[in-house]
Amino acid sequence: MYKEGKGVKVSPKNAVLWWRKAANQDLSPAQKMLGISYWLGSGVAKDVVKARMWFALAIRYADIDDLQEISNLGYSVEHEMTPAQIAEAKRLVAQWKPER
């Protein structure tokens, strides 16, 4: 809605706000969009570690149509990362818990 301005003014920051709420409830499509936002720095500061974390979380419950796309996104962002950043993303994934 906020990403494309459907019925509201385009606002990447508001899009991230709502995707984060959904992503924190373990919803794969929102986790994917949050990963994209962090990778591109759209609505948030660019952060490849958080982008990789959200892509890794998104792939766990992705539907069959999204699996390849999320996998490709995760692979692409890893090419911008150092080994230490990849390790940090893995650590964040291991510690992450959904909000209920």
mmCIF file of N, CA, C and O in Angstrom:
data_model
loop_
_atom_site.group_PDB
_atom_site.id
_atom_site.type_symbol
_atom_site.label_atom_id
_atom_site.label_comp_id
_atom_site.label_asym_id
_atom_site.label_seq_id
_atom_site.Cartn_x
_atom_site.Cartn_y
_atom_site.Cartn_z
ATOM 1 N N MET A 1 0.823 -1.176 0.000
ATOM 2 C CA MET A 1 0.000 0.000 0.000
ATOM 3 C C MET A 1 0.878 1.255 0.000
ATOM 4 O O MET A 1 0.793 2.068 -0.897
ATOM 5 N N TYR A 2 1.734 1.411 1.021
ATOM 6 C CA TYR A 2 2.585 2.599 1.104
ATOM 7 C C TYR A 2 3.708 2.559 0.072
ATOM 8 O O TYR A 2 4.183 3.591 -0.367
ATOM 9 N N LYS A 3 4.136 1.363 -0.311
ATOM 10 C CA LYS A 3 5.214 1.245 -1.295
ATOM 11 C C LYS A 3 4.777 1.809 -2.637
ATOM 12 O O LYS A 3 5.526 2.489 -3.308
ATOM 13 N N GLU A 4 3.536 1.503 -3.037
ATOM 14 C CA GLU A 4 3.045 1.910 -4.346
ATOM 15 C C GLU A 4 2.081 3.088 -4.299
ATOM 16 O O GLU A 4 1.641 3.561 -5.330
ATOM 17 N N GLY A 5 1.724 3.537 -3.108
ATOM 18 C CA GLY A 5 0.825 4.675 -2.981
ATOM 19 C C GLY A 5 -0.611 4.346 -3.312
ATOM 20 O O GLY A 5 -1.341 5.187 -3.829
ATOM 21 N N LYS A 6 -1.043 3.135 -3.018
ATOM 22 C CA LYS A 6 -2.431 2.743 -3.287
ATOM 23 C C LYS A 6 -3.341 3.256 -2.176
ATOM 24 O O LYS A 6 -3.418 2.689 -1.099
ATOM 25 N N GLY A 7 -4.038 4.356 -2.455
ATOM 26 C CA GLY A 7 -4.951 4.949 -1.486
ATOM 27 C C GLY A 7 -4.269 5.826 -0.447
ATOM 28 O O GLY A 7 -4.935 6.443 0.380
ATOM 29 N N VAL A 8 -2.962 5.860 -0.460
ATOM 30 C CA VAL A 8 -2.179 6.677 0.473
ATOM 31 C C VAL A 8 -0.981 7.251 -0.272
ATOM 32 O O VAL A 8 -0.633 6.801 -1.363
ATOM 33 N N LYS A 9 -0.342 8.236 0.329
ATOM 34 C CA LYS A 9 0.868 8.809 -0.248
ATOM 35 C C LYS A 9 2.007 7.782 -0.167
ATOM 36 O O LYS A 9 2.140 7.074 0.835
ATOM 37 N N VAL A 10 2.799 7.680 -1.218
ATOM 38 C CA VAL A 10 3.951 6.780 -1.206
ATOM 39 C C VAL A 10 4.857 7.142 -0.035
ATOM 40 O O VAL A 10 5.202 8.310 0.157
ATOM 41 N N SER A 11 5.206 6.144 0.759
ATOM 42 C CA SER A 11 6.057 6.373 1.921
ATOM 43 C C SER A 11 6.852 5.108 2.229
ATOM 44 O O SER A 11 6.345 4.198 2.887
ATOM 45 N N PRO A 12 8.096 5.027 1.760
ATOM 46 C CA PRO A 12 8.911 3.860 2.074
ATOM 47 C C PRO A 12 9.051 3.620 3.584
ATOM 48 O O PRO A 12 9.064 2.472 4.018
ATOM 49 N N LYS A 13 9.124 4.699 4.364
ATOM 50 C CA LYS A 13 9.246 4.528 5.823
ATOM 51 C C LYS A 13 8.002 3.872 6.415
ATOM 52 O O LYS A 13 8.103 3.004 7.280
ATOM 53 N N ASN A 14 6.817 4.284 5.963
ATOM 54 C CA ASN A 14 5.591 3.656 6.454
ATOM 55 C C ASN A 14 5.466 2.223 5.953
ATOM 56 O O ASN A 14 4.972 1.353 6.670
ATOM 57 N N ALA A 15 5.921 1.969 4.731
ATOM 58 C CA ALA A 15 5.905 0.601 4.216
ATOM 59 C C ALA A 15 6.756 -0.297 5.113
ATOM 60 O O ALA A 15 6.322 -1.381 5.514
ATOM 61 N N VAL A 16 7.950 0.170 5.455
ATOM 62 C CA VAL A 16 8.839 -0.594 6.330
ATOM 63 C C VAL A 16 8.196 -0.814 7.691
ATOM 64 O O VAL A 16 8.283 -1.905 8.262
ATOM 65 N N LEU A 17 7.547 0.195 8.214
ATOM 66 C CA LEU A 17 6.879 0.076 9.509
ATOM 67 C C LEU A 17 5.886 -1.084 9.503
ATOM 68 O O LEU A 17 5.900 -1.928 10.404
ATOM 69 N N TRP A 18 5.059 -1.168 8.483
ATOM 70 C CA TRP A 18 4.039 -2.224 8.411
ATOM 71 C C TRP A 18 4.641 -3.575 8.051
ATOM 72 O O TRP A 18 4.221 -4.609 8.571
ATOM 73 N N TRP A 19 5.647 -3.582 7.177
ATOM 74 C CA TRP A 19 6.311 -4.852 6.876
ATOM 75 C C TRP A 19 6.994 -5.408 8.112
ATOM 76 O O TRP A 19 6.972 -6.614 8.348
ATOM 77 N N ARG A 20 7.581 -4.532 8.938
ATOM 78 C CA ARG A 20 8.242 -5.000 10.156
ATOM 79 C C ARG A 20 7.227 -5.637 11.113
ATOM 80 O O ARG A 20 7.492 -6.670 11.707
ATOM 81 N N LYS A 21 6.060 -5.017 11.245
ATOM 82 C CA LYS A 21 5.028 -5.585 12.122
ATOM 83 C C LYS A 21 4.651 -6.990 11.651
ATOM 84 O O LYS A 21 4.526 -7.908 12.452
ATOM 85 N N ALA A 22 4.466 -7.150 10.355
ATOM 86 C CA ALA A 22 4.101 -8.460 9.801
ATOM 87 C C ALA A 22 5.285 -9.427 9.845
ATOM 88 O O ALA A 22 5.119 -10.604 10.185
ATOM 89 N N ALA A 23 6.471 -8.944 9.530
ATOM 90 C CA ALA A 23 7.672 -9.794 9.539
ATOM 91 C C ALA A 23 7.949 -10.333 10.932
ATOM 92 O O ALA A 23 8.343 -11.483 11.091
ATOM 93 N N ASN A 24 7.717 -9.517 11.936
ATOM 94 C CA ASN A 24 7.942 -9.952 13.314
ATOM 95 C C ASN A 24 6.919 -10.985 13.771
ATOM 96 O O ASN A 24 7.084 -11.582 14.824
ATOM 97 N N GLN A 25 5.887 -11.197 12.965
ATOM 98 C CA GLN A 25 4.924 -12.258 13.252
ATOM 99 C C GLN A 25 5.185 -13.467 12.348
ATOM 100 O O GLN A 25 4.338 -14.337 12.194
ATOM 101 N N ASP A 26 6.370 -13.505 11.747
ATOM 102 C CA ASP A 26 6.860 -14.631 10.956
ATOM 103 C C ASP A 26 6.132 -14.803 9.624
ATOM 104 O O ASP A 26 5.949 -15.921 9.151
ATOM 105 N N LEU A 27 5.761 -13.693 8.998
ATOM 106 C CA LEU A 27 5.103 -13.755 7.693
ATOM 107 C C LEU A 27 6.146 -13.563 6.598
ATOM 108 O O LEU A 27 6.738 -12.487 6.457
ATOM 109 N N SER A 28 6.359 -14.614 5.840
ATOM 110 C CA SER A 28 7.415 -14.654 4.834
ATOM 111 C C SER A 28 7.374 -13.506 3.822
ATOM 112 O O SER A 28 8.418 -12.905 3.544
ATOM 113 N N PRO A 29 6.214 -13.158 3.229
ATOM 114 C CA PRO A 29 6.224 -12.071 2.248
ATOM 115 C C PRO A 29 6.716 -10.743 2.845
ATOM 116 O O PRO A 29 7.446 -9.992 2.183
ATOM 117 N N ALA A 30 6.342 -10.473 4.071
ATOM 118 C CA ALA A 30 6.792 -9.241 4.726
ATOM 119 C C ALA A 30 8.285 -9.312 5.039
ATOM 120 O O ALA A 30 8.997 -8.308 4.923
ATOM 121 N N GLN A 31 8.772 -10.479 5.421
ATOM 122 C CA GLN A 31 10.195 -10.645 5.691
ATOM 123 C C GLN A 31 11.002 -10.405 4.410
ATOM 124 O O GLN A 31 12.051 -9.759 4.435
ATOM 125 N N LYS A 32 10.491 -10.909 3.290
ATOM 126 C CA LYS A 32 11.160 -10.680 2.006
ATOM 127 C C LYS A 32 11.210 -9.187 1.689
ATOM 128 O O LYS A 32 12.263 -8.658 1.312
ATOM 129 N N MET A 33 10.091 -8.496 1.858
ATOM 130 C CA MET A 33 10.046 -7.066 1.545
ATOM 131 C C MET A 33 10.937 -6.261 2.480
ATOM 132 O O MET A 33 11.574 -5.293 2.070
ATOM 133 N N LEU A 34 11.005 -6.662 3.726
ATOM 134 C CA LEU A 34 11.894 -5.982 4.674
ATOM 135 C C LEU A 34 13.358 -6.207 4.276
ATOM 136 O O LEU A 34 14.171 -5.279 4.328
ATOM 137 N N GLY A 35 13.677 -7.422 3.840
ATOM 138 C CA GLY A 35 15.022 -7.700 3.347
ATOM 139 C C GLY A 35 15.381 -6.823 2.163
ATOM 140 O O GLY A 35 16.479 -6.259 2.092
ATOM 141 N N ILE A 36 14.449 -6.690 1.230
ATOM 142 C CA ILE A 36 14.675 -5.830 0.065
ATOM 143 C C ILE A 36 14.887 -4.382 0.507
ATOM 144 O O ILE A 36 15.776 -3.690 0.005
ATOM 145 N N SER A 37 14.076 -3.936 1.453
ATOM 146 C CA SER A 37 14.203 -2.557 1.946
ATOM 147 C C SER A 37 15.580 -2.300 2.539
ATOM 148 O O SER A 37 16.206 -1.272 2.264
ATOM 149 N N TYR A 38 16.065 -3.234 3.359
ATOM 150 C CA TYR A 38 17.398 -3.069 3.949
ATOM 151 C C TYR A 38 18.491 -3.164 2.891
ATOM 152 O O TYR A 38 19.489 -2.463 2.961
ATOM 153 N N TRP A 39 18.314 -4.032 1.915
ATOM 154 C CA TRP A 39 19.331 -4.180 0.878
ATOM 155 C C TRP A 39 19.454 -2.910 0.036
ATOM 156 O O TRP A 39 20.545 -2.457 -0.280
ATOM 157 N N LEU A 40 18.300 -2.330 -0.297
ATOM 158 C CA LEU A 40 18.298 -1.142 -1.143
ATOM 159 C C LEU A 40 18.415 0.163 -0.356
ATOM 160 O O LEU A 40 18.654 1.222 -0.946
ATOM 161 N N GLY A 41 18.186 0.098 0.943
ATOM 162 C CA GLY A 41 18.162 1.320 1.743
ATOM 163 C C GLY A 41 16.917 2.139 1.461
ATOM 164 O O GLY A 41 16.963 3.361 1.430
ATOM 165 N N SER A 42 15.802 1.479 1.274
ATOM 166 C CA SER A 42 14.528 2.143 0.974
ATOM 167 C C SER A 42 13.653 2.179 2.222
ATOM 168 O O SER A 42 13.139 1.147 2.661
ATOM 169 N N GLY A 43 13.531 3.354 2.823
ATOM 170 C CA GLY A 43 12.737 3.502 4.043
ATOM 171 C C GLY A 43 13.530 3.238 5.308
ATOM 172 O O GLY A 43 13.061 3.495 6.410
ATOM 173 N N VAL A 44 14.731 2.688 5.150
ATOM 174 C CA VAL A 44 15.664 2.419 6.253
ATOM 175 C C VAL A 44 17.075 2.634 5.718
ATOM 176 O O VAL A 44 17.286 2.667 4.511
ATOM 177 N N ALA A 45 18.031 2.732 6.618
ATOM 178 C CA ALA A 45 19.429 2.809 6.189
ATOM 179 C C ALA A 45 19.838 1.468 5.587
ATOM 180 O O ALA A 45 19.434 0.414 6.081
ATOM 181 N N LYS A 46 20.608 1.498 4.521
ATOM 182 C CA LYS A 46 21.084 0.271 3.888
ATOM 183 C C LYS A 46 21.868 -0.535 4.913
ATOM 184 O O LYS A 46 22.734 -0.012 5.607
ATOM 185 N N ASP A 47 21.534 -1.833 5.015
ATOM 186 C CA ASP A 47 22.186 -2.713 5.984
ATOM 187 C C ASP A 47 22.144 -4.130 5.421
ATOM 188 O O ASP A 47 21.110 -4.806 5.503
ATOM 189 N N VAL A 48 23.267 -4.574 4.844
ATOM 190 C CA VAL A 48 23.280 -5.890 4.204
ATOM 191 C C VAL A 48 23.141 -7.026 5.211
ATOM 192 O O VAL A 48 22.608 -8.086 4.872
ATOM 193 N N VAL A 49 23.584 -6.827 6.436
ATOM 194 C CA VAL A 49 23.446 -7.863 7.464
ATOM 195 C C VAL A 49 21.964 -8.100 7.770
ATOM 196 O O VAL A 49 21.491 -9.239 7.775
ATOM 197 N N LYS A 50 21.226 -7.024 7.997
ATOM 198 C CA LYS A 50 19.787 -7.171 8.262
ATOM 199 C C LYS A 50 19.048 -7.672 7.027
ATOM 200 O O LYS A 50 18.107 -8.454 7.145
ATOM 201 N N ALA A 51 19.483 -7.237 5.847
ATOM 202 C CA ALA A 51 18.854 -7.739 4.615
ATOM 203 C C ALA A 51 19.009 -9.248 4.531
ATOM 204 O O ALA A 51 18.031 -9.971 4.304
ATOM 205 N N ARG A 52 20.223 -9.737 4.748
ATOM 206 C CA ARG A 52 20.475 -11.183 4.668
ATOM 207 C C ARG A 52 19.704 -11.931 5.736
ATOM 208 O O ARG A 52 19.184 -13.021 5.491
ATOM 209 N N MET A 53 19.622 -11.353 6.922
ATOM 210 C CA MET A 53 18.870 -11.985 7.999
ATOM 211 C C MET A 53 17.407 -12.164 7.588
ATOM 212 O O MET A 53 16.847 -13.241 7.721
ATOM 213 N N TRP A 54 16.789 -11.088 7.074
ATOM 214 C CA TRP A 54 15.372 -11.173 6.714
ATOM 215 C C TRP A 54 15.149 -12.131 5.554
ATOM 216 O O TRP A 54 14.160 -12.859 5.529
ATOM 217 N N PHE A 55 16.066 -12.181 4.583
ATOM 218 C CA PHE A 55 15.915 -13.149 3.494
ATOM 219 C C PHE A 55 16.012 -14.582 4.017
ATOM 220 O O PHE A 55 15.251 -15.452 3.605
ATOM 221 N N ALA A 56 16.937 -14.818 4.948
ATOM 222 C CA ALA A 56 17.077 -16.157 5.525
ATOM 223 C C ALA A 56 15.820 -16.561 6.291
ATOM 224 O O ALA A 56 15.386 -17.713 6.232
ATOM 225 N N LEU A 57 15.224 -15.629 6.997
ATOM 226 C CA LEU A 57 13.985 -15.925 7.717
ATOM 227 C C LEU A 57 12.827 -16.131 6.740
ATOM 228 O O LEU A 57 11.999 -17.026 6.932
ATOM 229 N N ALA A 58 12.780 -15.336 5.694
ATOM 230 C CA ALA A 58 11.672 -15.410 4.729
ATOM 231 C C ALA A 58 11.625 -16.742 4.009
ATOM 232 O O ALA A 58 10.540 -17.264 3.731
ATOM 233 N N ILE A 59 12.766 -17.316 3.730
ATOM 234 C CA ILE A 59 12.795 -18.532 2.924
ATOM 235 C C ILE A 59 12.216 -19.738 3.676
ATOM 236 O O ILE A 59 11.732 -20.681 3.067
ATOM 237 N N ARG A 60 12.210 -19.684 5.002
ATOM 238 C CA ARG A 60 11.734 -20.822 5.795
ATOM 239 C C ARG A 60 10.281 -21.167 5.518
ATOM 240 O O ARG A 60 9.924 -22.342 5.487
ATOM 241 N N TYR A 61 9.426 -20.171 5.358
ATOM 242 C CA TYR A 61 8.001 -20.418 5.170
ATOM 243 C C TYR A 61 7.484 -19.864 3.843
ATOM 244 O O TYR A 61 6.286 -19.653 3.681
ATOM 245 N N ALA A 62 8.398 -19.639 2.917
ATOM 246 C CA ALA A 62 7.997 -19.092 1.617
ATOM 247 C C ALA A 62 7.174 -20.112 0.842
ATOM 248 O O ALA A 62 7.407 -21.318 0.946
ATOM 249 N N ASP A 63 6.227 -19.605 0.067
ATOM 250 C CA ASP A 63 5.485 -20.522 -0.786
ATOM 251 C C ASP A 63 6.356 -20.877 -1.989
ATOM 252 O O ASP A 63 7.382 -20.254 -2.255
ATOM 253 N N ILE A 64 5.952 -21.882 -2.697
ATOM 254 C CA ILE A 64 6.747 -22.423 -3.797
ATOM 255 C C ILE A 64 7.089 -21.362 -4.839
ATOM 256 O O ILE A 64 8.170 -21.396 -5.428
ATOM 257 N N ASP A 65 6.204 -20.417 -5.049
ATOM 258 C CA ASP A 65 6.438 -19.381 -6.053
ATOM 259 C C ASP A 65 7.509 -18.381 -5.637
ATOM 260 O O ASP A 65 8.129 -17.760 -6.490
ATOM 261 N N ASP A 66 7.719 -18.218 -4.346
ATOM 262 C CA ASP A 66 8.694 -17.236 -3.841
ATOM 263 C C ASP A 66 10.065 -17.832 -3.510
ATOM 264 O O ASP A 66 11.027 -17.090 -3.327
ATOM 265 N N LEU A 67 10.154 -19.157 -3.414
ATOM 266 C CA LEU A 67 11.409 -19.767 -2.966
ATOM 267 C C LEU A 67 12.614 -19.357 -3.801
ATOM 268 O O LEU A 67 13.642 -18.957 -3.258
ATOM 269 N N GLN A 68 12.503 -19.455 -5.106
ATOM 270 C CA GLN A 68 13.646 -19.140 -5.971
ATOM 271 C C GLN A 68 14.014 -17.667 -5.879
ATOM 272 O O GLN A 68 15.184 -17.310 -5.801
ATOM 273 N N GLU A 69 12.999 -16.796 -5.865
ATOM 274 C CA GLU A 69 13.275 -15.358 -5.786
ATOM 275 C C GLU A 69 13.998 -15.000 -4.491
ATOM 276 O O GLU A 69 14.999 -14.271 -4.505
ATOM 277 N N ILE A 70 13.512 -15.516 -3.378
ATOM 278 C CA ILE A 70 14.140 -15.204 -2.088
ATOM 279 C C ILE A 70 15.549 -15.787 -2.031
ATOM 280 O O ILE A 70 16.477 -15.137 -1.544
ATOM 281 N N SER A 71 15.712 -16.973 -2.552
ATOM 282 C CA SER A 71 17.030 -17.582 -2.596
ATOM 283 C C SER A 71 17.996 -16.724 -3.409
ATOM 284 O O SER A 71 19.136 -16.478 -3.001
ATOM 285 N N ASN A 72 17.547 -16.260 -4.559
ATOM 286 C CA ASN A 72 18.382 -15.400 -5.409
ATOM 287 C C ASN A 72 18.718 -14.078 -4.714
ATOM 288 O O ASN A 72 19.845 -13.579 -4.826
ATOM 289 N N LEU A 73 17.743 -13.507 -4.011
ATOM 290 C CA LEU A 73 17.990 -12.262 -3.280
ATOM 291 C C LEU A 73 19.054 -12.468 -2.210
ATOM 292 O O LEU A 73 19.976 -11.662 -2.067
ATOM 293 N N GLY A 74 18.915 -13.547 -1.450
ATOM 294 C CA GLY A 74 19.897 -13.841 -0.410
ATOM 295 C C GLY A 74 21.288 -14.058 -0.982
ATOM 296 O O GLY A 74 22.281 -13.558 -0.446
ATOM 297 N N TYR A 75 21.360 -14.778 -2.081
ATOM 298 C CA TYR A 75 22.639 -15.027 -2.750
ATOM 299 C C TYR A 75 23.248 -13.718 -3.241
ATOM 300 O O TYR A 75 24.438 -13.472 -3.076
ATOM 301 N N SER A 76 22.430 -12.857 -3.824
ATOM 302 C CA SER A 76 22.917 -11.583 -4.354
ATOM 303 C C SER A 76 23.457 -10.677 -3.252
ATOM 304 O O SER A 76 24.517 -10.053 -3.412
ATOM 305 N N VAL A 77 22.736 -10.587 -2.151
ATOM 306 C CA VAL A 77 23.196 -9.699 -1.076
ATOM 307 C C VAL A 77 24.479 -10.232 -0.441
ATOM 308 O O VAL A 77 25.349 -9.457 -0.041
ATOM 309 N N GLU A 78 24.639 -11.557 -0.400
ATOM 310 C CA GLU A 78 25.858 -12.126 0.174
ATOM 311 C C GLU A 78 27.103 -11.710 -0.604
ATOM 312 O O GLU A 78 28.185 -11.643 -0.039
ATOM 313 N N HIS A 79 26.954 -11.436 -1.889
ATOM 314 C CA HIS A 79 28.100 -10.998 -2.692
ATOM 315 C C HIS A 79 28.603 -9.627 -2.267
ATOM 316 O O HIS A 79 29.720 -9.250 -2.625
ATOM 317 N N GLU A 80 27.809 -8.886 -1.525
ATOM 318 C CA GLU A 80 28.221 -7.570 -1.023
ATOM 319 C C GLU A 80 28.765 -7.644 0.403
ATOM 320 O O GLU A 80 29.135 -6.624 0.969
ATOM 321 N N MET A 81 28.781 -8.847 0.974
ATOM 322 C CA MET A 81 29.093 -8.991 2.391
ATOM 323 C C MET A 81 30.472 -9.588 2.627
ATOM 324 O O MET A 81 30.963 -10.383 1.833
ATOM 325 N N THR A 82 31.046 -9.230 3.766
ATOM 326 C CA THR A 82 32.288 -9.857 4.219
ATOM 327 C C THR A 82 31.926 -11.147 4.960
ATOM 328 O O THR A 82 30.767 -11.328 5.383
ATOM 329 N N PRO A 83 32.887 -12.040 5.168
ATOM 330 C CA PRO A 83 32.608 -13.238 5.969
ATOM 331 C C PRO A 83 32.095 -12.897 7.378
ATOM 332 O O PRO A 83 31.213 -13.580 7.896
ATOM 333 N N ALA A 84 32.605 -11.837 7.960
ATOM 334 C CA ALA A 84 32.145 -11.432 9.300
ATOM 335 C C ALA A 84 30.682 -10.988 9.258
ATOM 336 O O ALA A 84 29.917 -11.288 10.183
ATOM 337 N N GLN A 85 30.297 -10.280 8.217
ATOM 338 C CA GLN A 85 28.900 -9.851 8.086
ATOM 339 C C GLN A 85 27.979 -11.054 7.881
ATOM 340 O O GLN A 85 26.886 -11.097 8.434
ATOM 341 N N ILE A 86 28.417 -12.019 7.106
ATOM 342 C CA ILE A 86 27.613 -13.231 6.887
ATOM 343 C C ILE A 86 27.433 -13.975 8.202
ATOM 344 O O ILE A 86 26.330 -14.410 8.537
ATOM 345 N N ALA A 87 28.505 -14.078 8.974
ATOM 346 C CA ALA A 87 28.433 -14.731 10.281
ATOM 347 C C ALA A 87 27.473 -13.988 11.207
ATOM 348 O O ALA A 87 26.690 -14.616 11.940
ATOM 349 N N GLU A 88 27.516 -12.664 11.180
ATOM 350 C CA GLU A 88 26.613 -11.869 12.019
ATOM 351 C C GLU A 88 25.161 -12.083 11.601
ATOM 352 O O GLU A 88 24.274 -12.214 12.456
ATOM 353 N N ALA A 89 24.886 -12.134 10.307
ATOM 354 C CA ALA A 89 23.521 -12.383 9.839
ATOM 355 C C ALA A 89 23.036 -13.745 10.324
ATOM 356 O O ALA A 89 21.890 -13.874 10.778
ATOM 357 N N LYS A 90 23.887 -14.751 10.255
ATOM 358 C CA LYS A 90 23.521 -16.093 10.727
ATOM 359 C C LYS A 90 23.239 -16.077 12.225
ATOM 360 O O LYS A 90 22.316 -16.743 12.700
ATOM 361 N N ARG A 91 24.046 -15.334 12.961
ATOM 362 C CA ARG A 91 23.829 -15.225 14.415
ATOM 363 C C ARG A 91 22.483 -14.582 14.707
ATOM 364 O O ARG A 91 21.719 -15.047 15.563
ATOM 365 N N LEU A 92 22.144 -13.525 13.968
ATOM 366 C CA LEU A 92 20.855 -12.844 14.167
ATOM 367 C C LEU A 92 19.682 -13.764 13.841
ATOM 368 O O LEU A 92 18.663 -13.757 14.540
ATOM 369 N N VAL A 93 19.821 -14.567 12.808
ATOM 370 C CA VAL A 93 18.769 -15.526 12.443
ATOM 371 C C VAL A 93 18.573 -16.529 13.575
ATOM 372 O O VAL A 93 17.440 -16.833 13.963
ATOM 373 N N ALA A 94 19.670 -17.040 14.108
ATOM 374 C CA ALA A 94 19.596 -18.042 15.182
ATOM 375 C C ALA A 94 18.935 -17.474 16.443
ATOM 376 O O ALA A 94 18.246 -18.200 17.170
ATOM 377 N N GLN A 95 19.111 -16.202 16.701
ATOM 378 C CA GLN A 95 18.562 -15.565 17.908
ATOM 379 C C GLN A 95 17.140 -15.049 17.726
ATOM 380 O O GLN A 95 16.456 -14.788 18.703
ATOM 381 N N TRP A 96 16.704 -14.879 16.474
ATOM 382 C CA TRP A 96 15.423 -14.238 16.192
ATOM 383 C C TRP A 96 14.257 -15.092 16.677
ATOM 384 O O TRP A 96 14.246 -16.311 16.529
ATOM 385 N N LYS A 97 13.285 -14.425 17.248
ATOM 386 C CA LYS A 97 12.049 -15.084 17.670
ATOM 387 C C LYS A 97 10.865 -14.216 17.237
ATOM 388 O O LYS A 97 10.917 -12.989 17.390
ATOM 389 N N PRO A 98 9.812 -14.825 16.709
ATOM 390 C CA PRO A 98 8.651 -14.023 16.299
ATOM 391 C C PRO A 98 7.933 -13.429 17.505
ATOM 392 O O PRO A 98 8.006 -13.965 18.606
ATOM 393 N N GLU A 99 7.271 -12.314 17.261
ATOM 394 C CA GLU A 99 6.434 -11.709 18.298
ATOM 395 C C GLU A 99 5.031 -12.283 18.133
ATOM 396 O O GLU A 99 4.524 -12.385 17.036
ATOM 397 N N ARG A 100 4.434 -12.657 19.199
ATOM 398 C CA ARG A 100 3.076 -13.227 19.137
ATOM 399 C C ARG A 100 2.118 -12.364 19.905
ATOM 400 O O ARG A 100 2.406 -11.726 20.825
#
